[in-house]
Coordinates of C-alpha atoms in Angstrom, one line a residue:
Chain A
M1 CA -0.1 -0.4 0.1
S2 CA 1.2 3.2 -0.9
A3 CA 1.4 6.3 1.6
L4 CA 0.7 8.3 -0.6
L5 CA -3.3 7.0 -1.6
E6 CA -4.1 8.4 2.5
K7 CA -2.9 11.7 1.5
P8 CA -5.4 14.2 0.8
V9 CA -5.3 14.2 -3.2
E10 CA -4.4 17.9 -4.3
G11 CA -5.9 19.4 -6.9
T12 CA -4.1 21.0 -9.5
V13 CA -3.5 24.7 -8.1
E14 CA -2.2 23.1 -4.9
L15 CA 0.0 21.1 -7.0
S16 CA 1.1 24.1 -8.9
R17 CA 1.5 26.0 -5.3
Q18 CA 3.2 22.9 -3.5
A19 CA 5.8 23.2 -7.2
D20 CA 6.8 27.2 -6.5
R21 CA 7.8 26.2 -2.9
Y22 CA 9.7 24.2 -3.5
R23 CA 11.3 26.2 -6.1
L24 CA 12.0 28.6 -3.0
R25 CA 14.2 26.2 -1.2
I26 CA 15.3 24.9 -4.3
L27 CA 17.0 28.3 -4.1
E28 CA 17.8 29.1 -0.7
M29 CA 20.2 25.8 -1.7
A30 CA 21.5 27.3 -3.7
I31 CA 22.1 30.5 -2.2
K32 CA 23.6 28.7 0.3
G33 CA 26.0 26.2 -1.7
N34 CA 26.9 28.4 -3.5
G35 CA 26.1 26.5 -6.7
G36 CA 23.7 24.1 -7.7
H37 CA 21.5 24.1 -11.1
I38 CA 19.2 26.4 -10.7
G39 CA 17.7 26.9 -13.8
G40 CA 17.7 22.8 -15.4
S41 CA 16.0 22.3 -11.5
F42 CA 13.0 25.3 -11.9
S43 CA 12.1 23.7 -15.6
V44 CA 11.9 19.4 -14.0
I45 CA 10.2 21.2 -11.0
E46 CA 6.2 20.3 -11.9
M47 CA 6.9 17.8 -13.7
L48 CA 8.5 15.9 -9.8
T49 CA 5.5 17.2 -8.0
A50 CA 3.3 15.3 -9.7
L51 CA 5.5 12.2 -9.9
Y52 CA 5.9 11.9 -6.9
H53 CA 2.9 14.0 -5.3
R54 CA 0.1 12.2 -7.4
V55 CA 1.5 9.4 -9.6
L56 CA 4.2 7.5 -8.5
N57 CA 3.1 4.6 -6.4
H58 CA 6.0 4.8 -3.4
D59 CA 6.6 4.7 0.2
P60 CA 8.9 7.1 1.9
Q61 CA 9.1 5.3 5.6
N62 CA 9.9 2.1 3.5
P63 CA 12.4 3.4 0.5
N64 CA 12.6 -0.2 -1.2
W65 CA 9.6 -1.0 -0.8
E66 CA 9.1 -3.9 -3.4
G67 CA 5.6 -2.9 -4.7
R68 CA 7.3 0.5 -5.2
D69 CA 7.5 2.5 -9.4
K70 CA 10.7 3.6 -9.6
L71 CA 12.3 6.7 -10.7
V72 CA 15.8 7.3 -12.5
F73 CA 16.1 10.8 -13.0
S74 CA 19.3 11.1 -15.1
K75 CA 19.2 14.7 -15.4
G76 CA 21.6 14.3 -12.4
H77 CA 22.7 18.5 -12.2
C78 CA 19.1 19.0 -11.6
C79 CA 19.4 17.6 -8.3
L80 CA 18.4 20.7 -5.9
A81 CA 15.0 20.2 -7.4
L82 CA 15.0 16.1 -6.6
Y83 CA 16.6 16.3 -3.0
N84 CA 12.9 19.2 -2.3
V85 CA 10.2 16.1 -3.3
L86 CA 12.8 13.8 -1.9
A87 CA 12.9 15.6 2.2
E88 CA 9.3 16.2 1.6
F89 CA 8.2 13.3 1.9
G90 CA 10.4 12.7 4.7
Y91 CA 13.2 10.0 2.8
F92 CA 15.5 12.2 4.8
P93 CA 15.3 15.6 7.5
K94 CA 14.7 18.1 5.9
E95 CA 17.8 19.7 7.8
K96 CA 19.5 17.6 6.0
L97 CA 19.0 19.7 2.7
E98 CA 21.1 22.7 5.0
T99 CA 24.3 20.0 4.1
Y100 CA 24.4 20.5 0.0
Y101 CA 27.7 21.9 -1.5
Q102 CA 28.4 21.5 2.3
D103 CA 32.1 20.4 4.0
G104 CA 31.3 17.1 5.2
G105 CA 27.6 17.0 3.7
Y106 CA 24.6 14.9 3.3
L107 CA 24.3 15.6 0.0
A108 CA 26.5 16.5 -3.6
G109 CA 26.0 18.6 -6.5
H110 CA 24.5 15.2 -8.2
P111 CA 22.9 12.4 -6.6
T112 CA 24.3 9.0 -5.4
F113 CA 22.2 5.6 -5.5
G114 CA 23.2 4.0 -1.7
K115 CA 23.2 6.8 -0.2
I116 CA 20.4 9.1 -0.1
P117 CA 17.4 6.8 0.4
G118 CA 14.6 7.9 -3.1
V119 CA 17.6 7.6 -5.1
E120 CA 16.7 5.0 -7.4
A121 CA 20.1 5.1 -9.3
T122 CA 23.0 7.1 -9.1
A123 CA 24.0 10.2 -11.8
G124 CA 25.6 12.8 -13.1
S125 CA 27.3 11.4 -16.2
L126 CA 24.9 12.1 -18.9
G127 CA 23.1 9.4 -21.3
H128 CA 23.1 6.9 -18.4
G129 CA 19.4 7.2 -16.4
L130 CA 18.1 5.8 -19.9
P131 CA 19.2 2.1 -20.2
I132 CA 19.7 1.7 -16.5
A133 CA 15.9 3.1 -16.6
V134 CA 15.2 0.1 -19.3
G135 CA 17.1 -2.2 -17.6
M136 CA 14.9 -2.4 -14.7
A137 CA 12.0 -2.8 -17.0
I138 CA 12.7 -5.8 -18.8
A139 CA 13.0 -6.7 -15.2
A140 CA 10.1 -6.2 -13.7
R141 CA 9.0 -7.9 -17.3
H142 CA 10.7 -10.6 -16.9
R143 CA 9.2 -11.2 -13.4
G144 CA 5.3 -10.2 -14.1
E145 CA 5.7 -7.4 -11.5
N146 CA 3.0 -4.5 -12.2
R147 CA 5.8 -2.1 -11.3
R148 CA 6.6 0.7 -13.9
I149 CA 10.3 2.6 -14.3
F150 CA 9.7 6.1 -15.4
T151 CA 12.7 8.1 -16.2
I152 CA 13.3 12.2 -16.7
L153 CA 17.1 13.0 -19.2
G154 CA 16.9 16.4 -20.3
D155 CA 17.1 17.5 -24.3
G156 CA 21.2 18.4 -23.5
E157 CA 21.5 15.4 -22.2
S158 CA 20.4 13.5 -25.3
N159 CA 23.3 15.0 -27.4
E160 CA 24.5 11.5 -25.8
G161 CA 25.1 8.5 -28.0
S162 CA 23.5 6.1 -25.3
V163 CA 20.7 7.8 -25.3
W164 CA 19.7 6.7 -28.7
E165 CA 20.4 3.2 -27.8
G166 CA 18.8 3.3 -24.9
F167 CA 15.3 4.4 -27.4
A168 CA 16.1 1.8 -29.6
A169 CA 16.5 -0.7 -27.3
G170 CA 13.2 0.3 -25.3
G171 CA 11.2 0.7 -28.8
Q172 CA 13.3 -2.4 -29.9
F173 CA 11.4 -4.5 -27.1
G174 CA 8.3 -2.5 -26.4
L175 CA 8.7 -2.0 -22.7
S176 CA 5.6 -0.8 -22.3
N177 CA 5.8 -0.4 -18.7
L178 CA 8.9 2.9 -19.5
T179 CA 7.8 6.0 -19.7
A180 CA 11.0 8.8 -20.5
I181 CA 10.3 12.2 -19.7
I182 CA 12.3 14.3 -21.5
D183 CA 12.3 18.3 -20.1
C184 CA 12.4 20.2 -23.2
N185 CA 13.5 23.8 -21.8
G186 CA 15.6 24.0 -25.2
Y187 CA 18.9 24.6 -23.2
E188 CA 22.6 22.9 -22.6
S189 CA 24.6 24.4 -21.1
L190 CA 26.5 26.8 -23.6
G191 CA 23.0 27.9 -25.3
T192 CA 20.8 26.2 -27.1
V193 CA 19.8 23.0 -27.7
D194 CA 18.8 23.5 -31.5
E195 CA 21.7 26.2 -31.7
I196 CA 24.8 23.4 -30.6
M197 CA 22.5 20.1 -31.6
S198 CA 19.4 19.9 -32.3
I199 CA 17.3 16.5 -31.1
E200 CA 14.6 17.8 -33.0
P201 CA 12.4 16.4 -34.6
L202 CA 11.3 15.3 -30.9
A203 CA 8.2 13.5 -31.3
G204 CA 9.2 12.0 -34.5
R205 CA 12.1 10.6 -34.0
L206 CA 10.9 9.4 -30.8
Q207 CA 8.4 8.1 -33.2
S208 CA 10.4 5.9 -35.1
F209 CA 12.5 4.5 -33.0
G210 CA 9.2 2.5 -31.8
W211 CA 7.7 4.7 -28.9
E212 CA 4.6 6.1 -27.9
V213 CA 4.8 10.1 -27.7
R214 CA 2.7 13.0 -26.1
E215 CA 3.9 16.4 -26.5
I216 CA 3.0 18.9 -23.2
N217 CA 3.2 22.0 -21.5
G218 CA 5.6 20.7 -19.0
H219 CA 4.6 23.7 -16.9
N220 CA 0.6 23.0 -16.9
M221 CA -0.2 21.2 -14.0
D222 CA -3.3 19.4 -15.9
E223 CA -1.3 18.4 -18.8
I224 CA 1.7 17.4 -16.9
L225 CA -1.1 15.0 -14.6
G226 CA -3.1 13.5 -18.2
A227 CA -0.3 12.8 -20.0
L228 CA 0.9 10.6 -16.4
E229 CA -1.9 9.3 -15.3
S230 CA -2.6 7.4 -18.9
V231 CA 0.5 5.7 -19.6
P232 CA 1.3 3.5 -21.1
F233 CA -0.2 5.0 -23.9
N234 CA 0.2 1.9 -26.6
S235 CA -0.3 -1.1 -24.3
S236 CA 2.4 -3.1 -26.6
K237 CA 5.2 0.3 -26.9
P238 CA 7.2 2.3 -24.7
S239 CA 5.6 6.0 -23.3
A240 CA 7.5 9.3 -23.8
I241 CA 6.2 12.2 -22.8
V242 CA 8.1 15.4 -24.4
S243 CA 7.6 18.4 -22.0
R244 CA 8.3 21.5 -23.0
T245 CA 9.4 23.5 -20.3
N246 CA 11.1 26.7 -20.4
K247 CA 14.3 27.0 -18.3
G248 CA 14.4 28.7 -15.1
N249 CA 11.0 28.7 -14.9
G250 CA 9.0 31.1 -11.8
V251 CA 11.6 34.0 -11.4
S252 CA 11.0 36.8 -14.7
F253 CA 14.5 37.3 -15.3
M254 CA 16.0 33.8 -14.9
E255 CA 14.1 32.4 -17.5
N256 CA 15.7 31.3 -21.0
V257 CA 19.2 32.7 -19.8
S258 CA 22.2 30.7 -20.3
M259 CA 24.1 31.5 -17.1
W260 CA 21.5 30.5 -14.8
H261 CA 22.4 26.6 -15.8
Y262 CA 25.2 26.9 -12.6
R263 CA 25.0 30.0 -11.5
A264 CA 23.8 31.0 -8.0
P265 CA 22.6 35.1 -7.7
S266 CA 23.3 37.7 -6.1
E267 CA 22.1 39.0 -2.7
E268 CA 19.9 41.4 -5.6
E269 CA 19.2 38.7 -7.3
A270 CA 18.4 36.7 -4.3
A271 CA 15.8 39.3 -3.1
Q272 CA 14.0 39.5 -6.4
A273 CA 13.6 36.2 -7.3
R274 CA 12.7 35.5 -3.1
R275 CA 10.2 38.7 -4.3
E276 CA 8.9 36.3 -7.2
L277 CA 8.0 32.8 -5.3
E278 CA 6.3 34.0 -3.3
A279 CA 4.0 36.2 -5.1
R280 CA 3.4 33.6 -7.2
I281 CA 3.0 31.0 -3.8
N282 CA 0.3 33.1 -2.5
R283 CA -1.6 34.2 -5.2
Chain B
M1 CA 37.8 -20.7 -22.2
R2 CA 33.8 -19.2 -24.1
D3 CA 32.4 -22.5 -24.3
A4 CA 33.4 -23.3 -21.0
F5 CA 31.9 -20.4 -19.7
I6 CA 28.6 -20.5 -21.5
A7 CA 28.3 -24.4 -19.7
A8 CA 28.9 -23.2 -16.4
L9 CA 27.1 -21.1 -16.7
H10 CA 24.2 -23.0 -18.2
D11 CA 24.6 -24.6 -14.6
I12 CA 23.8 -21.8 -13.1
A13 CA 21.6 -20.6 -14.2
A14 CA 19.7 -23.7 -13.7
E15 CA 20.1 -23.1 -9.7
D16 CA 19.9 -19.5 -10.3
D17 CA 16.5 -17.9 -12.0
R18 CA 17.6 -14.6 -11.3
V19 CA 21.2 -14.8 -13.6
M20 CA 20.5 -13.0 -17.5
L21 CA 22.8 -12.9 -20.0
L22 CA 24.1 -10.1 -22.5
S23 CA 25.4 -10.0 -25.4
A24 CA 25.8 -6.9 -27.6
D25 CA 25.8 -8.9 -30.6
I26 CA 28.8 -11.0 -29.9
G27 CA 28.6 -15.3 -30.0
F28 CA 27.0 -16.8 -33.0
A29 CA 25.3 -19.3 -32.0
V30 CA 26.8 -20.3 -28.9
F31 CA 24.2 -18.9 -26.9
D32 CA 21.5 -21.0 -28.9
K33 CA 20.7 -23.6 -26.1
F34 CA 21.3 -21.0 -23.0
R35 CA 17.9 -19.0 -24.7
D36 CA 16.4 -21.8 -25.5
D37 CA 15.9 -23.4 -22.3
Y38 CA 16.1 -20.1 -20.3
P39 CA 13.5 -18.6 -22.8
G40 CA 13.6 -14.8 -21.3
R41 CA 16.4 -15.0 -19.5
Y42 CA 19.2 -14.0 -22.9
M43 CA 18.8 -11.1 -24.8
N44 CA 21.4 -9.1 -27.5
L45 CA 20.8 -5.8 -27.2
G46 CA 22.6 -5.3 -30.5
V47 CA 26.2 -3.3 -30.8
A48 CA 25.4 -1.3 -28.6
E49 CA 28.3 -1.9 -25.5
A50 CA 26.8 0.9 -23.2
N51 CA 23.2 0.4 -23.6
M52 CA 24.6 -3.4 -23.0
I53 CA 26.1 -2.6 -18.9
G54 CA 23.8 0.0 -18.5
V55 CA 20.5 -2.3 -18.9
S56 CA 23.2 -4.7 -16.6
A57 CA 23.2 -2.2 -14.3
G58 CA 19.1 -1.8 -14.0
L59 CA 19.0 -5.7 -14.6
A60 CA 21.2 -5.4 -11.1
L61 CA 19.1 -2.8 -9.2
S62 CA 16.5 -5.0 -9.9
D63 CA 17.8 -7.8 -8.0
M64 CA 18.8 -10.3 -11.7
R65 CA 22.0 -11.6 -11.8
P66 CA 23.3 -10.6 -15.4
F67 CA 26.6 -11.6 -16.9
A68 CA 26.6 -9.5 -20.4
Y69 CA 29.4 -11.0 -22.9
T70 CA 31.0 -9.5 -25.5
I71 CA 34.7 -8.7 -27.3
I72 CA 37.8 -6.8 -24.3
P73 CA 37.6 -3.5 -25.5
F74 CA 34.2 -2.9 -26.8
L75 CA 33.2 -3.8 -23.8
T76 CA 36.2 -2.7 -21.0
M77 CA 36.7 0.7 -23.0
R78 CA 33.5 1.4 -25.2
A79 CA 31.7 1.5 -22.4
F80 CA 34.1 2.5 -19.7
E81 CA 32.4 4.5 -18.1
Q82 CA 29.2 3.3 -18.1
I83 CA 30.9 0.4 -15.8
R84 CA 32.4 2.9 -13.6
V85 CA 29.6 4.5 -12.7
D86 CA 26.4 2.5 -12.7
V87 CA 27.8 -0.8 -12.3
C88 CA 30.8 0.4 -10.1
A89 CA 30.3 3.6 -8.1
Q90 CA 26.6 1.4 -7.1
N91 CA 28.5 -1.3 -6.3
Q92 CA 26.2 -3.8 -8.0
P93 CA 26.3 -8.1 -9.3
V94 CA 27.6 -7.5 -12.6
V95 CA 29.6 -9.4 -14.4
I96 CA 31.7 -8.1 -17.3
V97 CA 32.3 -11.3 -19.2
G98 CA 35.3 -10.2 -22.1
V99 CA 36.0 -12.4 -24.1
G100 CA 39.6 -12.3 -26.3
G101 CA 42.0 -11.4 -24.0
G102 CA 45.3 -10.3 -25.5
L103 CA 46.2 -11.3 -28.3
S104 CA 43.3 -14.1 -29.2
Y105 CA 42.4 -12.3 -32.1
G106 CA 45.3 -11.6 -33.4
V107 CA 44.4 -11.6 -37.5
L108 CA 42.1 -9.2 -36.8
G109 CA 44.4 -5.8 -36.0
P110 CA 44.4 -3.8 -32.9
T111 CA 41.3 -3.3 -32.4
H112 CA 40.5 -6.2 -31.5
H113 CA 43.2 -7.1 -29.2
A114 CA 43.3 -6.8 -25.4
T115 CA 46.1 -4.8 -24.1
E116 CA 45.5 -2.3 -21.2
D117 CA 42.4 -3.9 -20.6
L118 CA 43.7 -4.7 -17.1
A119 CA 45.0 -1.4 -16.3
V120 CA 41.6 0.2 -17.0
M121 CA 39.7 -2.7 -15.1
R122 CA 42.0 -2.3 -12.0
A123 CA 41.7 0.8 -11.5
L124 CA 37.9 1.2 -10.6
P125 CA 36.9 0.5 -7.3
N126 CA 34.5 -2.1 -6.2
M127 CA 35.9 -4.5 -9.2
T128 CA 37.3 -7.6 -9.3
I129 CA 39.4 -9.0 -12.1
V130 CA 39.2 -12.4 -12.9
M131 CA 41.5 -14.1 -15.4
P132 CA 41.4 -17.7 -16.3
S133 CA 43.9 -20.0 -18.1
D134 CA 41.9 -22.7 -19.2
P135 CA 38.5 -24.0 -19.5
A136 CA 38.4 -25.8 -16.6
E137 CA 39.7 -22.1 -14.3
A138 CA 36.8 -20.6 -16.8
R139 CA 34.4 -22.5 -15.7
A140 CA 35.5 -22.3 -11.7
A141 CA 36.2 -18.5 -12.6
T142 CA 32.3 -17.9 -13.7
R143 CA 30.4 -19.2 -10.3
A144 CA 33.1 -17.9 -8.7
A145 CA 32.1 -14.3 -9.9
H146 CA 28.3 -15.2 -9.7
D147 CA 29.0 -16.0 -6.4
H148 CA 30.3 -12.9 -5.3
D149 CA 28.6 -9.1 -4.5
G150 CA 29.9 -6.7 -6.3
P151 CA 31.2 -6.6 -9.7
V152 CA 33.4 -8.6 -11.3
Y153 CA 34.9 -8.7 -14.8
I154 CA 35.8 -11.9 -15.8
R155 CA 39.3 -12.1 -18.9
L156 CA 38.2 -14.5 -21.2
G157 CA 41.0 -16.1 -23.9
K158 CA 38.7 -17.4 -27.2
N159 CA 37.9 -21.2 -27.5
G160 CA 39.9 -24.6 -27.8
E161 CA 42.5 -23.5 -24.6
P162 CA 44.9 -26.1 -23.5
A163 CA 44.5 -27.3 -20.1
L164 CA 46.5 -26.0 -17.6
T165 CA 45.4 -25.9 -14.1
D166 CA 43.0 -28.3 -12.1
Y167 CA 41.2 -26.3 -9.4
S168 CA 38.6 -27.7 -7.3
N169 CA 39.5 -25.3 -5.2
F170 CA 39.4 -21.7 -7.0
Q171 CA 38.9 -18.9 -4.7
I172 CA 38.3 -15.3 -6.1
G173 CA 41.6 -13.4 -4.8
K174 CA 44.1 -16.2 -3.9
A175 CA 46.9 -17.0 -5.4
A176 CA 47.9 -20.5 -7.1
E177 CA 51.2 -22.0 -7.3
V178 CA 50.6 -24.4 -10.3
R179 CA 55.0 -25.4 -9.8
S180 CA 57.3 -25.6 -6.5
G181 CA 60.8 -24.6 -7.0
S182 CA 63.0 -22.1 -5.2
D183 CA 65.7 -20.4 -7.5
V184 CA 63.0 -17.7 -9.5
T185 CA 60.0 -17.4 -10.0
I186 CA 57.6 -17.2 -12.9
V187 CA 54.5 -15.1 -12.3
S188 CA 51.9 -15.0 -14.6
G189 CA 48.1 -15.4 -15.8
G190 CA 46.1 -16.6 -18.7
P191 CA 46.3 -18.7 -21.1
I192 CA 50.3 -17.4 -21.6
L193 CA 50.5 -19.2 -18.4
K194 CA 51.3 -21.7 -21.4
V195 CA 54.9 -20.2 -21.8
A196 CA 55.3 -19.9 -18.5
L197 CA 55.2 -23.8 -17.9
E198 CA 57.2 -24.2 -20.5
A199 CA 60.0 -21.9 -19.9
A200 CA 60.2 -23.6 -16.7
D201 CA 60.4 -26.4 -17.9
A202 CA 63.4 -25.4 -19.7
L203 CA 65.1 -23.3 -16.9
E204 CA 64.5 -27.3 -15.1
Q205 CA 66.6 -28.8 -17.7
D206 CA 69.2 -26.5 -17.1
G207 CA 69.0 -27.5 -13.3
L208 CA 67.4 -24.3 -12.1
S209 CA 64.5 -24.6 -9.1
C210 CA 61.4 -22.2 -11.0
R211 CA 58.0 -21.5 -9.4
V212 CA 55.3 -20.6 -11.5
I213 CA 52.1 -18.4 -9.7
N214 CA 49.4 -18.4 -10.7
I215 CA 47.4 -15.5 -10.5
H216 CA 44.1 -15.9 -11.6
T217 CA 42.6 -13.5 -9.9
V218 CA 44.0 -9.5 -10.9
K219 CA 41.9 -7.5 -8.2
P220 CA 42.2 -8.0 -5.8
I221 CA 45.8 -9.4 -6.3
D222 CA 47.4 -12.3 -3.7
A223 CA 50.2 -10.0 -2.2
D224 CA 51.2 -12.3 0.1
A225 CA 52.2 -15.1 -2.1
I226 CA 53.5 -12.8 -4.0
L227 CA 56.0 -11.3 -1.1
Q228 CA 56.5 -14.6 0.0
A229 CA 58.1 -16.8 -3.6
A230 CA 59.9 -13.2 -3.6
V231 CA 61.5 -14.3 -0.5
E232 CA 62.2 -17.3 -0.8
T233 CA 63.3 -17.3 -4.8
N234 CA 65.6 -15.3 -6.3
A235 CA 64.6 -13.5 -8.9
M236 CA 61.0 -12.2 -9.9
I237 CA 59.7 -12.9 -14.1
V238 CA 56.4 -11.5 -14.6
L239 CA 54.7 -12.8 -17.8
E240 CA 51.6 -11.3 -19.1
E241 CA 49.9 -10.9 -22.0
H242 CA 49.1 -7.5 -21.9
S243 CA 50.8 -3.7 -21.9
I244 CA 53.5 -3.9 -19.1
I245 CA 51.4 -0.4 -18.3
G246 CA 49.3 -0.7 -15.6
G247 CA 48.7 -4.5 -16.0
L248 CA 50.0 -8.0 -14.1
G249 CA 53.4 -6.6 -14.3
S250 CA 52.5 -3.2 -13.1
A251 CA 50.5 -4.8 -10.0
V252 CA 53.2 -6.8 -8.7
S253 CA 55.4 -4.6 -9.0
E254 CA 53.4 -2.2 -6.3
I255 CA 53.9 -4.6 -4.0
L256 CA 57.9 -5.8 -4.7
A257 CA 58.5 -1.8 -4.3
E258 CA 56.6 -1.0 -1.1
N259 CA 57.7 -4.0 0.5
A260 CA 61.5 -3.1 -0.5
V261 CA 62.0 -6.6 -1.9
G262 CA 65.1 -5.5 -3.3
K263 CA 65.6 -8.2 -5.8
P264 CA 66.0 -8.7 -9.1
F265 CA 63.0 -8.4 -10.9
K266 CA 62.0 -8.2 -15.1
R267 CA 58.1 -7.4 -16.0
I268 CA 57.8 -9.3 -20.1
G269 CA 55.1 -7.5 -21.6
I270 CA 53.6 -5.7 -24.5
P271 CA 55.8 -2.6 -25.1
D272 CA 53.9 0.3 -24.9
M273 CA 52.6 0.3 -28.8
F274 CA 49.9 -0.9 -31.0
C275 CA 50.7 -4.5 -32.7
H276 CA 50.0 -4.0 -36.1
T277 CA 51.6 -7.1 -37.2
V278 CA 49.1 -9.5 -38.7
G279 CA 49.1 -12.7 -37.0
S280 CA 47.5 -15.3 -34.9
Q281 CA 48.0 -15.0 -31.2
E282 CA 51.0 -17.7 -31.2
Y283 CA 52.5 -15.7 -34.4
H284 CA 51.9 -12.2 -31.8
W285 CA 53.6 -13.9 -28.8
Q286 CA 56.9 -15.5 -31.4
E287 CA 57.0 -11.4 -31.7
Q288 CA 56.5 -10.7 -28.4
G289 CA 58.8 -12.7 -27.0
F290 CA 56.3 -14.6 -25.2
T291 CA 58.3 -17.8 -25.5
A292 CA 59.7 -20.2 -23.5
G293 CA 64.0 -20.0 -24.6
E294 CA 63.1 -16.5 -24.4
V295 CA 61.7 -16.2 -21.2
A296 CA 63.9 -18.5 -19.6
G297 CA 66.7 -16.0 -20.9
S298 CA 65.8 -13.4 -19.3
A299 CA 65.2 -15.2 -16.1
R300 CA 68.4 -16.0 -16.7
I301 CA 70.3 -12.5 -17.1
L302 CA 68.3 -12.0 -14.5
M303 CA 69.8 -14.4 -11.9
Q304 CA 73.1 -13.4 -13.5
I305 CA 74.0 -17.3 -14.8

């Protein structure tokens, strides 16, 4: 039994508000740690909120619960988002969020399997999560388990060849228990994905690799839940969600600006970001 | 060795339904019986080694016991970072089975030679490296790898190697003294152990007593057996089918240097080069001086005889 089922079901407005609360904490952690990937954490936060608050069968009191769904968070540099959601559910004490990027701290700049409860696979080097998720999906299917496997990867990450090896395998083996979510915020480190190494037309590419694809606005909670709650989209294919997002979404001066891939804000910037996020939370 | 591996794995799979065999489109027909006898537990993942290792890690994280098989350079080097992060950093029980150790695929050229694999695999935390020398040892190594709770790299040769050992008591990390002797020691492992034994025969004919130690486990290496031999004999040679950089010779050197043994010592391996010569494994061995006569000659020089 999932612990989540005992919680009141949150409406989409409340879920969006929760995503903004996460944004504020992500900001504070990045300020305290003087680093971290704010932009990509903001782009993926609605998706993570929807997954953990509404979609995944999981039990924070028993992170290794055998009946759980698994999320392989492949864009590991955006772990600020993941850490906050895991701490919210009590996978580890919230105080440990304070140790992010600190000497001798608990939370590194990329998530580590075996050290942090709720982290299903080590990530940080890009292009690793999808193949691992494929392996998990093969194992679940082989054993006849109902477990669903989700993975979130970035659009920049999808420059990696191993991502496409993983997409080929998922399609080849018809892994309908597998859902890949591509957080398409449009940017990689040094510029836009389109100008550096385009992966478009992404939906068409994924379809040609044997995946059933839906394209959504990754900041619209109704669209997110509509997609997540209807996987598998096809009973004999893996599902792909092309989630169109804005890097830095939620703070006006961070949106679609490359440097927020890894920069921490100045005091003045932090004050403005806080004001904007608090306004969103209180709206 | 390849057939011995697959026969052993077939037996193990009957006992443990978590065992899966993955191939990156290598092993024509050799896995058919496994595939037929264990439906759904053999998968050809295509010519995509990085994905195969990631998938293996995902299976291991799901309490399966994957064996990932292909030709060594593509396995250990193409997919190196997946082995590093997905398998070793997560400390998962994935058995990486490489075929074509050393110059086994001599005529296929340097792309297919496995001459730096030990160096790169040795550097990985949590990795255990097993290098059987003959079919019997390959069988034992396969079982030991399955029983080991962590990453293992098995460096196979090819197929049809002669029997050199008789291991009823194969133990990871425990070297085997395959020939006793008191004057000089040859440390070796893998199919080239055959040449070490022939060199020992040649030295015996000259009245020199030669110990031969089979290091079937390159990591963790049996430092005690090496130090004991270094103390009890007058000189030591390492003979390996690998670059002299980073392999067995390097591992033994590290042990000797840190223990101030101070006795004559020589590494015989492939110099810092790619082997562009066209020829069989035996031809390459001749080229490289991996012969009983050359190795015995090196021993005599070391001992100043």
